C-alpha angles and dihedrals in degrees: 000000000000132000120209136175112215124197111221131194126197101049112136103172147357090279089062090055091049093048092052091046092052092048093052094044091060092061119100114249095027109124103173135005133179122179116197117202092190096063098022093238138132120205111202131183111195145159109253089206091065105031137013132218089249090055090053091050089053091051090052092050091050092049090072142299092334134125135191111226134190117249087229089065086077090227090153134159087272090062092045092049094049091048091051090048093053092050091051093049093050090046094052091048090061096035100053094068089049093048090050090061088069088071102028128022112192117214126222125178090228121111128182116193088344095306125111120250092241092060090048089053090047091052091049093051091046091048091056092050098041101038106026108028092029096040091112090072095051092044089052092050092051091049090052094046089057087059093042088244138116140211141165090295087063092057095046093045095049092046097049095039090051092052093044099048093042088053090052089054092045091049092063094040093051095244131133112290128215102203090126089054093054092047095043091052090055092045095049092046090050088050089053091048090052093051090043092052090047092049093045088052090054090048091057096048091111092071092043092052092048092049091049093054096074122091124233100209138030138186112246127190117232113177087341090303119124117237130177113230137175113251092238090060096052116105136202113280092025111135116231127194114222117191126201112287094020126116120248102251099209141356114285152125126275109241097173135020140024129250146137120259128211102223096169092120088063104034105022088235118124097201110103118240120229114236133188140170108316094024119128119238130190135223118264093021115122127247105223105183135004129029112262137190114224128194108215113237102167133034139176117356092357095070120104091242092053090049091050091051090049092049092051092046091049092049092050092047094051124087125238116226091245089062090070091074092052090046092053092050093045090050093062097026102096097046089048092050092049089050091050090049092052091048089049091055092046094049095047096042105037106020102035094029098228123156122278087246096057093042092052094046092052091048091049090050090055091051095046100044095052111101123193089166093074090056093046095050098042098087107024096050091052090048091049094051093040095051089045091051089051093050090051088055098046094262114124115194112197099200139008092242089066091050089054097045097045094075089061095058113127099166128048119191116197122199102222107219115071092000109059089014127046094249089233103115122184133195107256106168138023122189120189094148100138100041137064091236109115123226090247093051094047094046092045089059095039095048092048090054096045092047087076094049127099093203116121091238091058090076089066091059093045090051091048091052091049095047093047095040094235118178108236117223131222115276137194141170092033112182131176114220104211112246092348111067144268138291137190148132114281115185085344091303120119109237131183128194120184153095135291091284088060091054090052090052092049091042088231123148121211117220121246095263093057093042091055091046091049093052092042092055091045093052088056091058094257126130109242119206126195118224111215126190130159089006090299134108102239101173150345125239121196121209124188132192122206117243113236115253092235097047098088092050092047092051093045093051094045094048091062089084107351131069112240123206130186115211120194144151089225125118112277093248091052092048092049092051093050093043091052090052091050095043094242115151100186116068129180105186139173090030119163116223093252090050094063092083090050092054091049090050092051091055091048090052087058088062096259125144099225131206116191119202116199146136111195137092091251089053095065097089092048091047089054095044096049120089086243122017114203114195118195122225101245090058135104126282092249092054090049090050093050097049124092089209124034122203109207092211133032098250106131091204086073086073088066090046091053092051092046090049090053091050092050094045095047092045089053092049091053091049091050094048092045094053092042091054094041092048093055094040091055102031100050095053091045090054092045090052091053099250095122129054118215095256094055088044091054091050092048092048093052092046093053092058094047094046092058093053091044091052090052091053089064088076088073090066096043120113113235 
């Protein structure tokens, strides 16, 4: 299976997007497809054995007047906006003289075929606007008719052609003509399209900004000689020189030098991060101080920046569940409007007995004022702006569904280590009181054993050994005991390190001194660990992790309207002490890694919408099981992959920001959909009853599309 994002030109409304989507879905080998009118993209998942990307592009082209373009063609929103602007300007040049005839009709004593010269000139000006400048709408209608489908082009084409050809008839029968109406409709719609393109361009600025962050060239060192090289030609293990004020070209490791790095483009935090030899740095971040040499470790699509761009693009291309309602309405919208317009003509002409002229004008007004675009733009533009706002603040939302669900969260479960705490534990206490084993001897054995462990607490022992210059001993048969501890041979001696559950398994009883020490350490919020050798408890080591500065504030803010839980494998006393310090009331302690999913499920069965916040390898199943999995930035790749939302730094207050962003985005979507529905519900009957002429209808239709996009743009200014 392969996933691709295709850039499409030629879409004019939500119906276009639906038509393309239906055409692709019919193809064998296509598993999933989502076409987004707001960003002119199609996201397609397909089996390469059954269908190729070129085949999909051909299907899109055959679905109507559409074309798949390469991003490298630079056919961006800027190009689309400038094209829309030019069309509008040319249209207004030819329409203004026509519009002026509504207020002053010059008279010339020149007749051609019995028709005055002025009316011939009016028909010519209208022809240019309707058939040349506005040809895109008629072309679109013809393309749709071939597929037995309809879209907004159908409405515009029928409306303007009706007004134009009736005016031709009226011109020869010496009746009032409506050439200015046909031209003005096209002009006002083109004005709306220009504002819409401009607003859509502003909505997609997040991607543009991210793309602009990368650098094109870097200085590499070859035999200590500096050489300029294009980024695309740099390889893994190349060494680049980054001077103060320059951007880091690619992801890598500092092999020489010290500095501070501005990582705000990744994390949303403006405070520079100190870096030294061995520190990881990321492409597009800024070197503030000293010159550094960086060994490149990731290039191309593997860099953090490239992954961020992909995540934002995927989120913007996906469809939120609420969009399904708008899609259903848009799918039947145009046929319903055409039916209403025909009924309007019939009622006015045959039942009421009005003139053909009045009946036609009212029918045209119905056709012109209907706006499927507002419905089509309501959700995707808000998603685009919302996901962009998140990316700018170090919050990466993987799909629009997550952005929609997050505002419903009523329970947040934090994994303790690395999330509420810094994940940088240190050995604080060592008790060998009742045995002859010295502290140095015990820690020499313990550190040797833990050096082979991947558990987060193992780092505390490694750090202790390094700080105290302990000589590590040879180890073998290392085995992690899930949720209980670790065992192995150290210097040919069998050693165990673990909790009370480990002692139960070993059927070993700790003496009173060690039991008291264990509980005392636990009550202080430390993690106590028994040291077992020769089937005896010979000591207790306490490890403590530092609580993050922002954790208390995050918990306090969340608990105003959301239940907060702390989940940990720690002893109950340890968990209670840490929870008390943080102000957390709900504690789930002594949980084995494979029990985390069970605990999440239990909360869901109680009717709670659960967000799980974690960072470790053993958090991945829980991140996946939760309604929303939130992976923190300092975590592992697998945790980042499993989360629905990724926080680029480890600040737990970002959880609140993500929820607030969801609330603001979803509120905006509801506003957009409400006004789109209300607009059509009110406007179409008014036009059918004869209260709106076609020109006012065209202006109102254009305004409704633009207003939805403009409302979505307010998310950019929102505080989260």
